Amino acid sequence: MLWRRRVRQVHRWLGLLIAIQLTLWVAGGFTMAFLDLDAVRGAHRVANAATVDLRAAGPVSPPGDLLAGFGKTVTDLRLTHWLGQPVYRVETSNDSYLIDARTGARLDPIESTQALAVAQADYAGDASGAVVRLVDTPHYETRGRELPLWQIAVNDDLGTRIYVSPQTGEVVARRNNLWRIFDFVWMLHIMDYDDRDDFNHPLLLITAGTALLFVISGLWMLVFAFRRKSRGSRTA
C-alpha cells in the first residue's frame, strides 16, 4: 500500500538525517559513563585540607568591630583560615571580601604569589613548576565563573589547571585533560556548541523529535512485518 511505502521512505530519510547525531549520542553516553567523575573533576588530585587551630593563631578582631566599620550590609560572615592565617570571609549582596582576622585589613584581591600558594596547597603533587597568569577573557574552562581568575597551570601528565578567585582566594575550578574530553563530548551530546550548558535549545529539540519519529516509524514497520509474517504462516 502507498502509505506503507511512505512510512518506509520517511524512516529511511530520517535515518540519514540523524544517523551521525545518534552515533554521537551513543558514543558520547558511553564515554561519559566510562570516565571516572572524580578524575574528571580533578578530585583524585586534591590534597587533604590542613587542620589549623585558630586558637593558636592568637587573638582576632571581634566580628562586631569589623562590621561596625565595614559600611555595607553583610549577608554572611565566617571566621576560617587561609594560607595558615585566620581570616574573615565576608559576603554582601554583591561582593565577597577576604579580611585579615587579626588586623582587619583587606587581603583581596590576592596576588599571583598567593594564588600559587593556594593552588600548591590544593594540589596533591608537585606544583613547584606551575605557571601563573591572570585570565580576564571568557574561556570554556571558566564558564559560569566570575572573571578575572588566576590560572595556575601545573606541569603534570593530565595538563591540570587550577583556577583561584582573586576576591575570595579560593579554588573555584579544577580542569584537566579528562575534563576537557568530557566537556567536548558533553557539547556534542547536547548540541550546544557555544555555551555548552543549554540542553533546551531548538536544535536539540528538533533533532530529538526527529529521532523519536525515526524510532516510532521503525517500531511500526517491525510490528507490521511481524503481522505480515504471522498471516503468511497461517495461510500456509
PDB file of C-alpha atoms in Angstrom:
ATOM      1  CA  MET A   1       0.000   0.000   0.000  1.00  0.00           C
ATOM      2  CA  LEU A   2       1.058   3.586  -0.669  1.00  0.00           C
ATOM      3  CA  TRP A   3       1.032   4.728   2.959  1.00  0.00           C
ATOM      4  CA  ARG A   4       3.246   1.824   3.999  1.00  0.00           C
ATOM      5  CA  ARG A   5       5.728   2.801   1.333  1.00  0.00           C
ATOM      6  CA  ARG A   6       5.584   6.396   2.603  1.00  0.00           C
ATOM      7  CA  VAL A   7       6.374   5.261   6.148  1.00  0.00           C
ATOM      8  CA  ARG A   8       9.396   3.323   4.910  1.00  0.00           C
ATOM      9  CA  GLN A   9      10.591   6.330   2.908  1.00  0.00           C
ATOM     10  CA  VAL A  10      10.159   8.665   5.883  1.00  0.00           C
ATOM     11  CA  HIS A  11      12.015   6.209   8.107  1.00  0.00           C
ATOM     12  CA  ARG A  12      14.865   5.943   5.616  1.00  0.00           C
ATOM     13  CA  TRP A  13      15.280   9.697   5.242  1.00  0.00           C
ATOM     14  CA  LEU A  14      15.007  10.294   8.975  1.00  0.00           C
ATOM     15  CA  GLY A  15      17.751   7.730   9.486  1.00  0.00           C
ATOM     16  CA  LEU A  16      20.009   9.519   7.025  1.00  0.00           C
ATOM     17  CA  LEU A  17      19.365  12.860   8.706  1.00  0.00           C
ATOM     18  CA  ILE A  18      20.088  11.827  12.279  1.00  0.00           C
ATOM     19  CA  ALA A  19      22.487   8.886  11.857  1.00  0.00           C
ATOM     20  CA  ILE A  20      25.541  10.973  12.759  1.00  0.00           C
ATOM     21  CA  GLN A  21      23.922  12.574  15.803  1.00  0.00           C
ATOM     22  CA  LEU A  22      22.554   9.234  17.018  1.00  0.00           C
ATOM     23  CA  THR A  23      26.074   7.835  16.795  1.00  0.00           C
ATOM     24  CA  LEU A  24      27.406  10.821  18.750  1.00  0.00           C
ATOM     25  CA  TRP A  25      24.720  10.372  21.402  1.00  0.00           C
ATOM     26  CA  VAL A  26      25.534   6.706  21.904  1.00  0.00           C
ATOM     27  CA  ALA A  27      29.309   7.188  21.748  1.00  0.00           C
ATOM     28  CA  GLY A  28      29.104  10.240  23.993  1.00  0.00           C
ATOM     29  CA  GLY A  29      26.961   8.466  26.551  1.00  0.00           C
ATOM     30  CA  PHE A  30      29.407   5.566  26.624  1.00  0.00           C
ATOM     31  CA  THR A  31      32.383   7.918  27.009  1.00  0.00           C
ATOM     32  CA  MET A  32      30.815   9.888  29.853  1.00  0.00           C
ATOM     33  CA  ALA A  33      29.794   6.688  31.634  1.00  0.00           C
ATOM     34  CA  PHE A  34      33.281   5.235  31.162  1.00  0.00           C
ATOM     35  CA  LEU A  35      35.209   8.207  32.574  1.00  0.00           C
ATOM     36  CA  ASP A  36      35.680   8.382  36.344  1.00  0.00           C
ATOM     37  CA  LEU A  37      33.862  11.527  37.510  1.00  0.00           C
ATOM     38  CA  ASP A  38      36.276  12.082  40.389  1.00  0.00           C
ATOM     39  CA  ALA A  39      39.161  12.105  37.909  1.00  0.00           C
ATOM     40  CA  VAL A  40      37.194  14.347  35.533  1.00  0.00           C
ATOM     41  CA  ARG A  41      36.653  16.860  38.339  1.00  0.00           C
ATOM     42  CA  GLY A  42      40.256  16.583  39.478  1.00  0.00           C
ATOM     43  CA  ALA A  43      39.155  15.377  42.911  1.00  0.00           C
ATOM     44  CA  HIS A  44      41.636  12.499  42.842  1.00  0.00           C
ATOM     45  CA  ARG A  45      44.486  15.013  42.972  1.00  0.00           C
ATOM     46  CA  VAL A  46      43.158  17.285  45.679  1.00  0.00           C
ATOM     47  CA  ALA A  47      45.309  17.332  48.795  1.00  0.00           C
ATOM     48  CA  ASN A  48      43.785  16.702  52.201  1.00  0.00           C
ATOM     49  CA  ALA A  49      42.885  20.005  53.803  1.00  0.00           C
ATOM     50  CA  ALA A  50      45.297  21.026  56.518  1.00  0.00           C
ATOM     51  CA  THR A  51      43.902  21.251  60.031  1.00  0.00           C
ATOM     52  CA  VAL A  52      44.543  24.654  61.573  1.00  0.00           C
ATOM     53  CA  ASP A  53      43.906  25.517  65.215  1.00  0.00           C
ATOM     54  CA  LEU A  54      42.626  29.079  65.072  1.00  0.00           C
ATOM     55  CA  ARG A  55      43.177  29.453  68.813  1.00  0.00           C
ATOM     56  CA  ALA A  56      46.906  29.057  68.294  1.00  0.00           C
ATOM     57  CA  ALA A  57      46.930  31.998  65.880  1.00  0.00           C
ATOM     58  CA  GLY A  58      46.392  34.460  68.708  1.00  0.00           C
ATOM     59  CA  PRO A  59      43.610  36.979  69.305  1.00  0.00           C
ATOM     60  CA  VAL A  60      41.410  38.071  66.421  1.00  0.00           C
ATOM     61  CA  SER A  61      39.330  41.169  65.904  1.00  0.00           C
ATOM     62  CA  PRO A  62      35.776  40.776  67.217  1.00  0.00           C
ATOM     63  CA  PRO A  63      33.207  40.468  64.410  1.00  0.00           C
ATOM     64  CA  GLY A  64      31.336  43.448  65.829  1.00  0.00           C
ATOM     65  CA  ASP A  65      34.328  45.725  65.354  1.00  0.00           C
ATOM     66  CA  LEU A  66      34.719  44.539  61.779  1.00  0.00           C
ATOM     67  CA  LEU A  67      31.041  45.052  60.946  1.00  0.00           C
ATOM     68  CA  ALA A  68      30.935  48.479  62.589  1.00  0.00           C
ATOM     69  CA  GLY A  69      33.471  49.899  60.186  1.00  0.00           C
ATOM     70  CA  PHE A  70      32.520  47.916  57.136  1.00  0.00           C
ATOM     71  CA  GLY A  71      29.942  50.299  55.718  1.00  0.00           C
ATOM     72  CA  LYS A  72      27.955  47.667  53.804  1.00  0.00           C
ATOM     73  CA  THR A  73      25.148  45.287  54.624  1.00  0.00           C
ATOM     74  CA  VAL A  74      26.768  41.943  55.390  1.00  0.00           C
ATOM     75  CA  THR A  75      24.820  38.810  54.481  1.00  0.00           C
ATOM     76  CA  ASP A  76      27.353  36.265  55.739  1.00  0.00           C
ATOM     77  CA  LEU A  77      30.484  36.333  57.862  1.00  0.00           C
ATOM     78  CA  ARG A  78      32.718  33.352  58.672  1.00  0.00           C
ATOM     79  CA  LEU A  79      35.908  33.009  60.664  1.00  0.00           C
ATOM     80  CA  THR A  80      38.173  30.490  58.964  1.00  0.00           C
ATOM     81  CA  HIS A  81      41.776  30.092  57.867  1.00  0.00           C
ATOM     82  CA  TRP A  82      43.558  30.890  54.629  1.00  0.00           C
ATOM     83  CA  LEU A  83      47.192  30.045  53.925  1.00  0.00           C
ATOM     84  CA  GLY A  84      47.665  29.280  57.606  1.00  0.00           C
ATOM     85  CA  GLN A  85      46.311  32.560  58.955  1.00  0.00           C
ATOM     86  CA  PRO A  86      42.915  33.422  60.466  1.00  0.00           C
ATOM     87  CA  VAL A  87      40.631  35.339  58.117  1.00  0.00           C
ATOM     88  CA  TYR A  88      37.073  36.541  57.924  1.00  0.00           C
ATOM     89  CA  ARG A  89      35.156  35.741  54.774  1.00  0.00           C
ATOM     90  CA  VAL A  90      32.595  38.462  54.339  1.00  0.00           C
ATOM     91  CA  GLU A  91      29.691  38.325  51.902  1.00  0.00           C
ATOM     92  CA  THR A  92      27.469  41.207  50.879  1.00  0.00           C
ATOM     93  CA  SER A  93      24.662  41.205  48.353  1.00  0.00           C
ATOM     94  CA  ASN A  94      27.105  41.986  45.547  1.00  0.00           C
ATOM     95  CA  ASP A  95      30.667  41.246  46.654  1.00  0.00           C
ATOM     96  CA  SER A  96      32.961  38.952  48.609  1.00  0.00           C
ATOM     97  CA  TYR A  97      35.816  40.085  50.825  1.00  0.00           C
ATOM     98  CA  LEU A  98      38.801  38.408  52.437  1.00  0.00           C
ATOM     99  CA  ILE A  99      39.759  40.117  55.701  1.00  0.00           C
ATOM    100  CA  ASP A 100      42.738  39.509  57.976  1.00  0.00           C
ATOM    101  CA  ALA A 101      41.064  38.472  61.238  1.00  0.00           C
ATOM    102  CA  ARG A 102      43.885  39.893  63.369  1.00  0.00           C
ATOM    103  CA  THR A 103      44.324  43.318  61.800  1.00  0.00           C
ATOM    104  CA  GLY A 104      41.046  43.859  59.967  1.00  0.00           C
ATOM    105  CA  ALA A 105      42.939  44.649  56.751  1.00  0.00           C
ATOM    106  CA  ARG A 106      41.591  43.531  53.404  1.00  0.00           C
ATOM    107  CA  LEU A 107      43.599  40.784  51.723  1.00  0.00           C
ATOM    108  CA  ASP A 108      41.712  40.805  48.437  1.00  0.00           C
ATOM    109  CA  PRO A 109      42.367  40.947  45.588  1.00  0.00           C
ATOM    110  CA  ILE A 110      45.125  38.420  46.142  1.00  0.00           C
ATOM    111  CA  GLU A 111      48.391  38.495  44.191  1.00  0.00           C
ATOM    112  CA  SER A 112      49.829  35.868  41.871  1.00  0.00           C
ATOM    113  CA  THR A 113      52.216  34.505  44.511  1.00  0.00           C
ATOM    114  CA  GLN A 114      49.320  33.989  46.900  1.00  0.00           C
ATOM    115  CA  ALA A 115      47.242  32.314  44.194  1.00  0.00           C
ATOM    116  CA  LEU A 116      50.150  29.962  43.515  1.00  0.00           C
ATOM    117  CA  ALA A 117      50.383  29.135  47.216  1.00  0.00           C
ATOM    118  CA  VAL A 118      46.650  28.349  47.293  1.00  0.00           C
ATOM    119  CA  ALA A 119      46.984  26.047  44.279  1.00  0.00           C
ATOM    120  CA  GLN A 120      50.041  24.310  45.727  1.00  0.00           C
ATOM    121  CA  ALA A 121      48.164  23.666  48.959  1.00  0.00           C
ATOM    122  CA  ASP A 122      45.193  22.323  46.991  1.00  0.00           C
ATOM    123  CA  TYR A 123      47.167  20.046  44.659  1.00  0.00           C
ATOM    124  CA  ALA A 124      48.271  16.599  45.833  1.00  0.00           C
ATOM    125  CA  GLY A 125      51.561  16.524  43.979  1.00  0.00           C
ATOM    126  CA  ASP A 126      54.467  18.675  42.907  1.00  0.00           C
ATOM    127  CA  ALA A 127      53.232  22.050  41.687  1.00  0.00           C
ATOM    128  CA  SER A 128      56.527  23.864  42.141  1.00  0.00           C
ATOM    129  CA  GLY A 129      56.962  24.452  38.401  1.00  0.00           C
ATOM    130  CA  ALA A 130      53.445  25.762  37.852  1.00  0.00           C
ATOM    131  CA  VAL A 131      52.855  28.792  35.638  1.00  0.00           C
ATOM    132  CA  VAL A 132      50.536  31.536  36.891  1.00  0.00           C
ATOM    133  CA  ARG A 133      48.608  34.003  34.753  1.00  0.00           C
ATOM    134  CA  LEU A 134      45.517  36.148  35.114  1.00  0.00           C
ATOM    135  CA  VAL A 135      42.570  35.125  32.930  1.00  0.00           C
ATOM    136  CA  ASP A 136      40.225  38.020  32.221  1.00  0.00           C
ATOM    137  CA  THR A 137      38.574  36.917  28.968  1.00  0.00           C
ATOM    138  CA  PRO A 138      35.806  34.303  28.687  1.00  0.00           C
ATOM    139  CA  HIS A 139      37.001  30.745  28.095  1.00  0.00           C
ATOM    140  CA  TYR A 140      35.169  27.434  28.053  1.00  0.00           C
ATOM    141  CA  GLU A 141      37.185  26.253  31.066  1.00  0.00           C
ATOM    142  CA  THR A 142      35.943  29.156  33.196  1.00  0.00           C
ATOM    143  CA  ARG A 143      32.339  29.461  32.059  1.00  0.00           C
ATOM    144  CA  GLY A 144      29.960  30.107  34.893  1.00  0.00           C
ATOM    145  CA  ARG A 145      32.758  31.686  36.946  1.00  0.00           C
ATOM    146  CA  GLU A 146      33.215  35.371  37.649  1.00  0.00           C
ATOM    147  CA  LEU A 147      36.283  36.812  35.946  1.00  0.00           C
ATOM    148  CA  PRO A 148      39.093  37.598  36.361  1.00  0.00           C
ATOM    149  CA  LEU A 149      40.626  34.410  37.757  1.00  0.00           C
ATOM    150  CA  TRP A 150      44.146  33.310  38.492  1.00  0.00           C
ATOM    151  CA  GLN A 151      45.051  30.299  36.372  1.00  0.00           C
ATOM    152  CA  ILE A 152      47.736  28.012  37.749  1.00  0.00           C
ATOM    153  CA  ALA A 153      48.938  25.559  35.081  1.00  0.00           C
ATOM    154  CA  VAL A 154      50.522  22.522  36.733  1.00  0.00           C
ATOM    155  CA  ASN A 155      53.156  20.610  34.794  1.00  0.00           C
ATOM    156  CA  ASP A 156      51.693  17.114  35.194  1.00  0.00           C
ATOM    157  CA  ASP A 157      50.568  14.281  32.927  1.00  0.00           C
ATOM    158  CA  LEU A 158      46.948  15.482  32.839  1.00  0.00           C
ATOM    159  CA  GLY A 159      47.520  19.128  31.943  1.00  0.00           C
ATOM    160  CA  THR A 160      45.939  20.257  35.208  1.00  0.00           C
ATOM    161  CA  ARG A 161      44.855  23.870  35.557  1.00  0.00           C
ATOM    162  CA  ILE A 162      43.651  25.239  38.861  1.00  0.00           C
ATOM    163  CA  TYR A 163      41.607  28.442  38.935  1.00  0.00           C
ATOM    164  CA  VAL A 164      41.679  30.684  42.000  1.00  0.00           C
ATOM    165  CA  SER A 165      39.412  33.656  42.649  1.00  0.00           C
ATOM    166  CA  PRO A 166      41.308  36.914  43.307  1.00  0.00           C
ATOM    167  CA  GLN A 167      38.428  38.075  45.509  1.00  0.00           C
ATOM    168  CA  THR A 168      37.950  35.064  47.776  1.00  0.00           C
ATOM    169  CA  GLY A 169      41.334  33.364  47.471  1.00  0.00           C
ATOM    170  CA  GLU A 170      39.537  30.063  46.948  1.00  0.00           C
ATOM    171  CA  VAL A 171      39.874  27.396  44.283  1.00  0.00           C
ATOM    172  CA  VAL A 172      36.801  27.748  42.061  1.00  0.00           C
ATOM    173  CA  ALA A 173      37.606  25.209  39.321  1.00  0.00           C
ATOM    174  CA  ARG A 174      39.952  22.354  38.500  1.00  0.00           C
ATOM    175  CA  ARG A 175      40.459  21.349  34.876  1.00  0.00           C
ATOM    176  CA  ASN A 176      42.455  18.552  33.263  1.00  0.00           C
ATOM    177  CA  ASN A 177      42.558  16.583  30.015  1.00  0.00           C
ATOM    178  CA  LEU A 178      39.882  14.164  31.219  1.00  0.00           C
ATOM    179  CA  TRP A 179      37.596  17.106  31.969  1.00  0.00           C
ATOM    180  CA  ARG A 180      38.292  18.539  28.514  1.00  0.00           C
ATOM    181  CA  ILE A 181      37.360  15.238  26.855  1.00  0.00           C
ATOM    182  CA  PHE A 182      34.199  15.018  28.963  1.00  0.00           C
ATOM    183  CA  ASP A 183      33.285  18.631  28.217  1.00  0.00           C
ATOM    184  CA  PHE A 184      33.804  18.181  24.465  1.00  0.00           C
ATOM    185  CA  VAL A 185      31.675  15.039  24.427  1.00  0.00           C
ATOM    186  CA  TRP A 186      29.030  16.811  26.513  1.00  0.00           C
ATOM    187  CA  MET A 187      28.978  19.646  23.961  1.00  0.00           C
ATOM    188  CA  LEU A 188      28.322  17.145  21.155  1.00  0.00           C
ATOM    189  CA  HIS A 189      25.772  15.329  23.285  1.00  0.00           C
ATOM    190  CA  ILE A 190      23.579  18.371  23.995  1.00  0.00           C
ATOM    191  CA  MET A 191      24.420  20.072  20.667  1.00  0.00           C
ATOM    192  CA  ASP A 192      25.198  23.397  22.342  1.00  0.00           C
ATOM    193  CA  TYR A 193      28.338  24.440  20.517  1.00  0.00           C
ATOM    194  CA  ASP A 194      28.633  27.878  22.134  1.00  0.00           C
ATOM    195  CA  ASP A 195      27.946  27.848  25.872  1.00  0.00           C
ATOM    196  CA  ARG A 196      27.880  24.045  26.337  1.00  0.00           C
ATOM    197  CA  ASP A 197      25.245  24.405  29.057  1.00  0.00           C
ATOM    198  CA  ASP A 198      21.850  24.737  27.355  1.00  0.00           C
ATOM    199  CA  PHE A 199      20.005  21.496  26.640  1.00  0.00           C
ATOM    200  CA  ASN A 200      16.644  23.138  25.907  1.00  0.00           C
ATOM    201  CA  HIS A 201      17.573  24.882  22.670  1.00  0.00           C
ATOM    202  CA  PRO A 202      15.638  24.389  19.375  1.00  0.00           C
ATOM    203  CA  LEU A 203      18.347  22.406  17.562  1.00  0.00           C
ATOM    204  CA  LEU A 204      18.396  19.696  20.224  1.00  0.00           C
ATOM    205  CA  LEU A 205      14.602  19.614  20.483  1.00  0.00           C
ATOM    206  CA  ILE A 206      14.198  19.270  16.711  1.00  0.00           C
ATOM    207  CA  THR A 207      16.861  16.569  16.482  1.00  0.00           C
ATOM    208  CA  ALA A 208      15.436  14.659  19.442  1.00  0.00           C
ATOM    209  CA  GLY A 209      11.944  14.901  17.948  1.00  0.00           C
ATOM    210  CA  THR A 210      13.249  13.624  14.625  1.00  0.00           C
ATOM    211  CA  ALA A 211      14.967  10.734  16.407  1.00  0.00           C
ATOM    212  CA  LEU A 212      11.702   9.914  18.163  1.00  0.00           C
ATOM    213  CA  LEU A 213       9.854   9.804  14.835  1.00  0.00           C
ATOM    214  CA  PHE A 214      12.616   7.557  13.484  1.00  0.00           C
ATOM    215  CA  VAL A 215      12.162   5.124  16.373  1.00  0.00           C
ATOM    216  CA  ILE A 216       8.357   5.175  16.139  1.00  0.00           C
ATOM    217  CA  SER A 217       8.376   4.553  12.391  1.00  0.00           C
ATOM    218  CA  GLY A 218      10.904   1.747  12.853  1.00  0.00           C
ATOM    219  CA  LEU A 219       8.769   0.109  15.542  1.00  0.00           C
ATOM    220  CA  TRP A 220       5.694   0.431  13.343  1.00  0.00           C
ATOM    221  CA  MET A 221       7.468  -1.289  10.445  1.00  0.00           C
ATOM    222  CA  LEU A 222       8.683  -4.017  12.800  1.00  0.00           C
ATOM    223  CA  VAL A 223       5.170  -4.671  14.114  1.00  0.00           C
ATOM    224  CA  PHE A 224       3.769  -4.665  10.575  1.00  0.00           C
ATOM    225  CA  ALA A 225       6.463  -7.107   9.429  1.00  0.00           C
ATOM    226  CA  PHE A 226       5.628  -9.492  12.292  1.00  0.00           C
ATOM    227  CA  ARG A 227       1.920  -9.309  11.498  1.00  0.00           C
ATOM    228  CA  ARG A 228       2.523  -9.971   7.816  1.00  0.00           C
ATOM    229  CA  LYS A 229       4.760 -12.920   8.666  1.00  0.00           C
ATOM    230  CA  SER A 230       2.136 -14.240  11.083  1.00  0.00           C
ATOM    231  CA  ARG A 231      -0.608 -14.016   8.447  1.00  0.00           C
ATOM    232  CA  GLY A 232       1.636 -15.736   5.923  1.00  0.00           C
ATOM    233  CA  SER A 233       2.329 -18.647   8.271  1.00  0.00           C
ATOM    234  CA  ARG A 234      -1.387 -19.119   8.998  1.00  0.00           C
ATOM    235  CA  THR A 235      -2.359 -19.170   5.321  1.00  0.00           C
ATOM    236  CA  ALA A 236       0.385 -21.705   4.636  1.00  0.00           C
TER     237      ALA A 236
END
